[in-house]
Amino acid sequence: MPERFYITTAIAYPNGRPHIGHAYEAIATDVIARFQRMMGRDAYFLTGTDEHGLKMAQTARERNMETRALADEMSGYFREMDEKLNISFDRFIRTTEADHHAASQAIWQAMEANGDLYLGRYEGWYSVRDEAFYDEKELIDGEGETKLSPQGTPVEWTVEETWFFRLSRYQQPLLDHYAANPDFIRPERSRNEVVRFVEGGLSDLSVSRTSFDWGVKVPGSDGHVMYVWVDALTNYLTGAGYPEPHYTDRWPADLHVIGKDIARFHAVYWPAFLMSAKIALPKSVFAHGFVLHRGEKMSKSTGNVVDPIELAERYGVDALRYFLLREVVFGQDGSYSDEAIVTRANADLSNSFGNLAQRVLSFIAKNLGRVPGEGRAESADTELLDLVARVTRDELPAAFADLALSQGCEAWMRAVFACNQYVDAQAPWALRKTDPERMEAVLRTLLLAIRDLVIAIRPVIPASADRMLDLLGATGRNFADLNDRNWIDSATLQPPTPIFPRLELPAAETV
């Protein structure tokens, strides 16, 4: 049986349409899932939408529609985005589904059985936009007497009957877990923030609401629905099959990929809930940075929010996927613009890699019409293939396994540059007249190198990579296939067609 790997995105809150940040998280997680599958693991990839909470009820009321109808509509936009961006999820979960309600009630009952839930009265600050409670010491001053959350969102004083979770009981167990598992929270920035927060002391957490009814019902407590984060976080267990016994076939999750702004919920509340319910903790939580537009955070008020589907349609899905993975260091903030996407995609995919493959395949089609023979080999051939092998078998897989996604792409480009330098140095167009045997060895070396490069970058640009492998007549699609160099003798080359068209900036709008 192949080793299992369970990976998740955060589930998106669909009170608005998806933006580039949602797309980035989905794409990065998809690249990791595809990489794990190509390494021979049975990777299970969960994503979806978090559809409960006060924000959804308020948005539905503002639009004069039923909350479930709003959830159906908005969740559909996120699924459409995933399908457009070629996200290879195994399940798109919705928190309105029956099995998720059952899982949420099961973990609630497990926490209750452990003595960690008690009924009380909540008086404190709450951010509707964040769906989060905040202590007075965390607030910042806004205009006038307005108080804001650490995220800069308005907070309001809330008073209602609530169930509390004994979060304070888990302060030391959490700190002990962080110390024993240094990679539980990554990157280091998020780990340090979470540890400081927990060291500062944990208050018991309000985990139910009575002021609205759009949510999972608290078992045995009429009028209460679960705090949206109890419900939302439990989706990871639902996706594994909890509370059925077989859920441990998938659980614990190997990796939760989330935005840095929700690290606290995933690295403090979630493990505390799991400890209380006596369920194994996930192995790692990775908090990626924000994707900024020209260095600025996106906001509807500034008009700089861009639909990721529009970007994909304008520049191509794989060009967008490659840009985000190559340009944004995973775990740090990054920036995008039309100019940046066009410049990066043209430089790396069109001019460097696409042009390499196109001119080699076109030259072979015109001058040989078949797979080149072994010809007369020289040391330069072995040197190039050894370099490509180091990158595709060692450097890139090691970087991707460590979630250093942009660094893996950078190593890949080094090998692409080496192939282009080899072509220029060997000049097969000149060898055609002076040394045909040497020409065949050069072209064969290039076909072997290109095939390896295509497989290595396939998690990032899967559709383009598969089209190019079809042109090469290469059936292997996984990292294990890199060890087979005999594929070339049974390959049938297809007529070459450009895979990476050169991109152009959209024409400036005229008034």
XYZ file of C-alpha atoms in Angstrom:
511
model
C 0.000 0.000 0.000
C 1.365 3.462 -0.861
C 2.053 5.845 1.998
C -0.900 8.139 2.641
C -0.714 11.930 2.698
C -3.650 14.087 3.799
C -3.518 17.774 2.839
C -6.080 20.550 3.219
C -6.638 24.185 2.425
C -8.526 26.396 4.804
C -12.158 26.343 3.749
C -13.153 29.680 2.258
C -15.812 31.887 3.827
C -18.157 32.565 0.890
C -19.880 35.803 1.830
C -18.094 37.260 -1.212
C -16.604 35.958 -4.449
C -13.118 34.405 -4.504
C -10.081 36.665 -4.856
C -6.435 36.083 -5.759
C -5.585 35.062 -2.176
C -8.038 32.166 -2.376
C -6.568 31.204 -5.752
C -3.000 31.313 -4.434
C -3.790 29.037 -1.497
C -5.633 26.575 -3.730
C -2.840 26.521 -6.325
C -0.018 26.137 -3.791
C -1.847 23.318 -2.019
C -2.602 21.673 -5.339
C 1.079 21.762 -6.305
C 1.999 20.046 -3.025
C -0.740 17.418 -3.471
C 0.295 16.717 -7.081
C 3.942 16.505 -6.039
C 3.112 13.975 -3.322
C 1.127 11.856 -5.787
C 3.986 12.006 -8.293
C 6.297 10.790 -5.523
C 4.108 7.691 -5.235
C 1.992 8.639 -2.223
C -1.749 8.249 -1.889
C -2.431 11.967 -1.438
C -5.931 13.037 -0.403
C -6.695 16.722 -0.956
C -9.581 18.456 0.832
C -10.899 21.948 0.135
C -14.290 23.630 0.271
C -16.385 26.366 1.834
C -17.231 27.418 5.404
C -20.868 28.465 5.130
C -22.139 29.153 8.649
C -21.810 32.146 10.941
C -23.266 35.592 11.457
C -21.648 37.153 8.384
C -23.463 34.748 6.068
C -26.803 35.412 7.760
C -26.265 39.187 7.568
C -25.189 39.093 3.919
C -28.233 37.017 2.982
C -30.473 39.484 4.813
C -28.882 42.414 2.959
C -29.511 40.647 -0.344
C -33.070 39.714 0.652
C -32.544 35.982 0.135
C -32.482 32.781 2.160
C -29.119 32.064 3.779
C -28.982 28.565 2.268
C -29.592 30.025 -1.193
C -26.726 32.476 -0.652
C -24.480 29.614 0.505
C -25.362 27.552 -2.569
C -24.645 30.438 -4.921
C -21.401 31.606 -3.356
C -19.981 28.137 -2.751
C -20.537 27.503 -6.447
C -18.186 30.375 -7.338
C -15.389 28.835 -5.267
C -15.868 25.423 -6.831
C -15.868 27.070 -10.267
C -12.570 28.775 -9.410
C -11.004 25.479 -8.329
C -12.125 23.724 -11.481
C -10.929 26.580 -13.693
C -7.504 26.603 -12.017
C -7.124 22.820 -12.419
C -7.184 22.178 -8.662
C -7.065 18.392 -8.170
C -9.123 18.205 -4.965
C -10.504 14.831 -3.879
C -13.400 16.398 -2.017
C -14.935 19.850 -2.069
C -16.568 19.956 1.337
C -19.416 22.236 2.348
C -20.138 22.764 6.025
C -23.866 22.664 5.293
C -23.586 18.938 4.450
C -25.178 16.368 6.760
C -22.027 14.354 7.472
C -20.254 17.518 8.566
C -23.023 18.387 11.022
C -22.693 14.869 12.447
C -18.907 15.219 12.794
C -19.195 18.633 14.472
C -21.715 17.338 16.983
C -19.534 14.284 17.649
C -16.435 16.337 18.509
C -18.600 18.643 20.656
C -19.864 15.652 22.626
C -16.314 14.335 23.005
C -15.153 17.686 24.430
C -18.180 17.780 26.702
C -17.478 14.242 27.924
C -13.968 15.384 28.857
C -15.421 18.128 31.079
C -14.231 20.984 28.879
C -17.572 22.673 28.093
C -19.649 24.692 30.547
C -22.615 27.045 30.209
C -22.115 30.703 31.074
C -22.601 34.266 29.908
C -20.318 36.011 27.431
C -19.624 39.701 27.663
C -16.853 40.931 25.423
C -15.631 42.157 22.069
C -16.551 40.321 18.877
C -15.613 40.976 15.252
C -18.346 39.891 12.861
C -15.971 40.141 9.913
C -13.347 37.892 11.551
C -15.952 35.711 13.305
C -13.615 36.022 16.305
C -13.661 37.061 19.970
C -10.911 39.389 21.214
C -9.590 40.393 24.632
C -9.468 44.083 25.504
C -5.653 44.007 25.461
C -5.650 42.912 21.812
C -7.732 45.800 20.499
C -6.400 48.866 18.708
C -7.953 52.334 18.556
C -9.867 53.350 15.447
C -11.434 56.700 14.622
C -13.189 58.363 17.521
C -14.084 55.794 20.153
C -14.195 52.908 17.666
C -12.278 49.798 18.675
C -10.665 47.541 16.075
C -9.416 43.953 16.156
C -5.718 43.189 15.527
C -6.782 42.627 11.884
C -8.179 46.170 11.701
C -11.823 45.074 11.609
C -14.598 46.675 13.701
C -15.551 44.955 16.953
C -18.776 45.216 18.889
C -19.620 44.547 22.525
C -21.563 41.295 22.729
C -23.606 39.943 25.625
C -25.324 36.548 25.408
C -25.637 33.125 27.012
C -22.943 30.837 25.687
C -21.131 27.575 26.111
C -17.477 28.040 27.024
C -14.553 25.792 26.153
C -11.863 25.459 28.852
C -9.087 26.731 26.609
C -7.116 27.875 29.657
C -6.646 24.225 30.615
C -4.575 23.651 27.470
C -2.017 26.447 27.739
C 0.810 24.241 28.990
C -0.091 21.177 26.878
C 0.014 23.419 23.781
C 3.383 24.916 24.732
C 4.726 21.425 25.395
C 3.505 20.286 21.974
C 5.139 23.256 20.224
C 8.425 22.531 21.984
C 8.348 18.823 21.155
C 7.288 19.420 17.534
C 9.204 22.393 16.099
C 7.649 21.892 12.645
C 4.066 21.868 13.909
C 3.702 25.571 12.988
C 5.548 26.927 9.972
C 7.067 29.254 8.946
C 9.073 30.511 11.920
C 7.308 33.888 11.899
C 3.923 32.300 12.557
C 5.354 29.863 15.076
C 6.848 32.712 17.110
C 3.588 34.709 17.021
C 1.536 31.734 18.186
C 3.950 30.789 20.969
C 3.993 34.386 22.262
C 0.191 34.483 22.218
C -0.131 31.264 24.224
C 2.626 32.234 26.644
C 0.654 35.432 27.324
C -2.151 33.362 28.853
C -5.303 31.776 27.445
C -8.835 32.658 28.464
C -11.713 30.233 28.138
C -13.355 30.522 24.720
C -17.018 31.184 23.918
C -18.014 28.381 21.540
C -21.750 28.879 20.960
C -24.086 31.659 19.886
C -27.755 32.357 20.564
C -28.135 35.622 18.616
C -28.617 33.779 15.305
C -29.493 30.247 14.234
C -27.515 29.719 11.010
C -25.081 27.013 12.076
C -24.627 23.551 13.519
C -26.984 22.961 16.416
C -25.362 22.337 19.797
C -26.484 18.849 20.871
C -28.872 18.952 23.808
C -28.906 22.754 24.059
C -31.876 24.381 22.351
C -31.263 27.802 20.875
C -27.498 27.404 20.638
C -25.485 27.007 17.447
C -21.771 26.292 17.457
C -19.268 29.102 17.184
C -18.338 29.043 13.534
C -14.693 28.107 14.159
C -15.601 24.899 16.041
C -17.741 23.941 13.080
C -15.264 25.149 10.422
C -12.156 23.501 11.853
C -13.939 20.186 12.227
C -14.246 19.967 8.431
C -10.773 18.432 8.354
C -12.068 15.528 10.440
C -15.255 15.273 8.379
C -13.132 14.903 5.260
C -11.319 11.970 6.851
C -14.605 10.220 7.720
C -14.961 11.143 11.415
C -16.670 9.959 13.612
C -16.674 6.589 11.830
C -13.779 4.390 13.042
C -12.148 4.320 9.617
C -11.333 8.057 9.853
C -7.933 7.115 11.289
C -7.040 5.648 7.896
C -6.553 9.282 6.809
C -6.179 11.163 10.068
C -4.063 12.845 11.336
C -3.700 15.343 8.523
C -0.156 15.715 7.284
C -0.523 19.367 6.368
C -3.031 22.205 6.817
C -2.253 25.053 4.385
C -3.764 28.313 5.667
C -3.373 32.085 5.492
C -1.221 33.723 8.147
C -4.205 35.702 9.478
C -5.898 32.530 10.756
C -2.849 30.866 12.294
C -4.223 31.303 15.825
C -7.380 29.343 15.079
C -5.442 26.452 13.530
C -2.464 26.371 15.877
C -4.173 27.200 19.211
C -7.910 26.511 19.174
C -7.839 23.525 16.823
C -5.177 21.482 18.632
C -6.833 22.331 21.960
C -10.192 21.031 20.695
C -8.486 17.864 19.460
C -6.617 17.326 22.721
C -9.902 17.665 24.583
C -11.639 15.186 22.262
C -8.637 12.825 22.559
C -7.987 12.936 18.821
C -4.509 13.004 17.288
C -3.211 16.427 16.252
C -2.330 17.297 12.646
C 1.351 16.960 11.847
C 1.898 20.470 10.506
C 0.183 23.804 9.928
C 1.755 26.069 7.293
C 0.696 29.735 7.239
C 1.378 31.364 3.891
C 1.579 35.122 3.346
C -0.700 37.543 1.531
C -0.689 38.153 -2.210
C -0.676 41.924 -2.660
C -1.639 43.898 -5.754
C 1.321 46.101 -6.681
C 2.450 45.862 -3.054
C -0.925 46.893 -1.606
C -3.450 44.740 0.207
C -6.551 44.210 -1.889
C -9.723 46.017 -0.906
C -13.088 46.605 -2.551
C -12.932 50.247 -1.442
C -9.698 50.884 -3.385
C -10.973 48.990 -6.417
C -7.895 46.770 -6.744
C -9.633 43.390 -6.272
C -9.131 41.169 -9.316
C -11.093 38.031 -10.154
C -8.572 35.143 -10.408
C -10.704 33.504 -13.099
C -10.325 36.631 -15.228
C -6.544 36.468 -14.777
C -6.523 32.782 -15.755
C -8.589 33.476 -18.851
C -6.392 36.432 -19.803
C -2.995 34.762 -19.389
C -3.676 31.027 -19.193
C -4.121 28.809 -16.155
C -0.619 27.376 -16.141
C 1.030 30.766 -16.676
C -0.833 32.096 -13.623
C -0.022 28.995 -11.573
C 3.676 29.224 -12.478
C 3.870 32.948 -11.750
C 2.374 32.609 -8.262
C 4.608 29.675 -7.329
C 7.790 31.125 -8.823
C 7.327 34.758 -7.795
C 5.885 34.435 -4.265
C 8.117 32.808 -1.653
C 5.831 30.359 0.130
C 5.356 31.653 3.664
C 6.067 35.299 2.797
C 3.947 38.085 1.344
C 4.195 38.524 -2.408
C 2.974 40.958 -5.029
C 1.438 40.617 -8.455
C 0.481 42.837 -11.377
C -0.326 42.289 -15.032
C 3.168 43.397 -15.953
C 4.780 41.002 -13.476
C 2.748 38.011 -14.710
C 3.549 38.743 -18.362
C 7.242 39.365 -17.679
C 7.766 36.202 -15.632
C 5.718 33.885 -17.850
C 7.375 35.144 -21.019
C 10.894 35.002 -19.583
C 10.668 31.526 -18.049
C 7.961 29.602 -19.878
C 7.847 31.131 -23.344
C 11.372 32.389 -24.054
C 13.442 29.920 -22.019
C 11.652 26.582 -21.688
C 9.022 26.778 -24.416
C 11.489 28.062 -26.986
C 13.997 25.352 -26.001
C 11.485 22.562 -26.579
C 10.008 24.123 -29.719
C 13.274 24.667 -31.540
C 14.626 21.209 -30.633
C 11.458 19.395 -31.679
C 11.078 21.504 -34.833
C 14.702 20.872 -35.829
C 14.270 17.112 -35.320
C 11.016 17.072 -37.286
C 12.570 18.975 -40.182
C 15.925 17.195 -40.340
C 15.329 13.677 -38.972
C 11.640 12.921 -38.694
C 12.387 10.372 -35.973
C 13.932 9.979 -32.519
C 17.673 10.694 -32.802
C 20.070 7.780 -32.462
C 22.882 7.579 -29.924
C 25.353 9.101 -32.364
C 28.775 10.132 -31.132
C 28.596 11.133 -27.485
C 30.929 13.555 -25.724
C 31.499 14.534 -22.091
C 29.350 17.662 -22.509
C 26.308 15.402 -22.969
C 26.912 13.557 -19.713
C 27.605 16.795 -17.875
C 24.279 18.284 -18.965
C 22.285 15.148 -18.148
C 23.972 14.885 -14.753
C 23.080 18.502 -13.966
C 19.468 17.993 -15.064
C 19.310 14.803 -13.006
C 20.551 16.590 -9.878
C 17.854 19.220 -10.256
C 14.942 16.986 -11.222
C 15.717 14.016 -8.938
C 17.235 15.777 -5.941
C 17.049 19.571 -5.696
C 13.501 20.251 -6.862
C 11.908 17.292 -5.014
C 13.784 18.194 -1.835
C 12.638 21.809 -2.094
C 9.012 20.858 -2.777
C 9.018 18.321 0.078
C 10.221 21.134 2.379
C 7.502 23.472 0.984
C 10.174 25.708 -0.553
C 8.109 25.957 -3.719
C 9.632 29.050 -5.322
C 13.140 27.729 -4.605
C 12.256 24.479 -6.381
C 11.102 26.444 -9.421
C 14.298 28.489 -9.296
C 16.422 25.316 -9.347
C 14.374 24.084 -12.310
C 15.106 27.284 -14.229
C 18.834 26.790 -13.630
C 18.601 23.481 -15.476
C 16.555 25.103 -18.275
C 19.264 27.759 -18.695
C 21.923 25.036 -18.813
C 20.042 23.297 -21.634
C 19.844 26.524 -23.625
C 23.559 27.142 -23.124
C 24.252 23.570 -24.302
C 22.210 24.110 -27.478
C 24.080 27.308 -28.289
C 27.464 25.720 -27.591
C 26.811 22.506 -29.549
C 25.015 24.231 -32.475
C 23.229 21.183 -33.961
C 22.296 23.252 -37.041
C 26.001 23.487 -37.872
C 26.648 19.823 -37.010
C 23.981 18.782 -39.514
C 26.462 19.526 -42.293
C 29.787 18.843 -40.591
C 29.144 15.959 -38.170
C 25.700 14.265 -38.438
C 26.613 11.599 -35.878
C 27.466 14.228 -33.296
C 24.254 16.082 -34.149
C 22.209 12.987 -33.308
C 23.894 12.646 -29.908
C 23.225 16.313 -29.114
C 19.559 16.098 -30.092
C 19.091 12.861 -28.165
C 20.669 14.459 -25.079
C 18.291 17.390 -25.373
C 15.218 15.167 -25.689
C 16.256 13.251 -22.558
C 16.844 16.509 -20.657
C 13.585 18.131 -21.796
C 11.543 15.087 -20.798
C 13.057 15.163 -17.304
C 12.423 18.890 -16.947
C 8.792 18.501 -18.001
C 8.134 15.790 -15.420
C 9.792 17.815 -12.660
C 7.688 20.939 -13.256
C 4.475 18.987 -13.864
C 2.982 19.664 -10.377
C 3.078 23.388 -11.177
C 1.908 23.411 -14.812
C 0.136 20.051 -15.156
C -1.891 20.642 -18.335
C 1.023 22.155 -20.273
C 3.403 19.475 -19.032
C 1.100 16.674 -20.164
C 0.744 18.245 -23.626
C 4.516 18.463 -23.945
C 5.030 14.878 -22.763
C 2.544 13.821 -25.431
C 4.623 15.652 -28.063
C 7.697 13.769 -26.835
C 5.893 10.431 -26.919
C 6.826 9.933 -23.248
C 4.319 7.909 -21.237
C 5.977 8.318 -17.819
C 4.434 11.051 -15.670
C 5.932 10.547 -12.174
C 9.242 11.170 -10.463
C 10.043 7.449 -10.430
C 9.915 7.534 -14.250
C 12.939 9.859 -14.276
C 15.102 6.794 -13.667
C 14.062 5.326 -17.018
C 16.160 6.627 -19.899
C 15.119 3.825 -22.222
C 11.738 5.489 -22.822
C 13.260 7.350 -25.743
C 13.778 4.208 -27.851
C 10.068 3.422 -27.945
C 8.892 7.035 -28.258
C 7.085 8.395 -31.295
C 7.501 12.135 -31.636
C 4.409 14.153 -32.501
C 4.406 17.185 -34.811
C 5.694 20.082 -32.669
C 3.230 22.758 -31.605
C 3.995 25.711 -29.309
C 2.929 25.029 -25.710
C 3.674 28.444 -24.174
C 2.493 31.319 -26.394
C 4.069 34.677 -25.707
C 1.798 36.797 -23.516
C 0.847 40.421 -24.134
C -0.408 43.032 -21.713
C -4.079 43.941 -22.143
C -4.629 47.059 -24.207
C -5.133 50.169 -22.127
C -8.759 51.122 -21.775
C -9.790 54.321 -23.527
C -12.557 56.595 -22.375
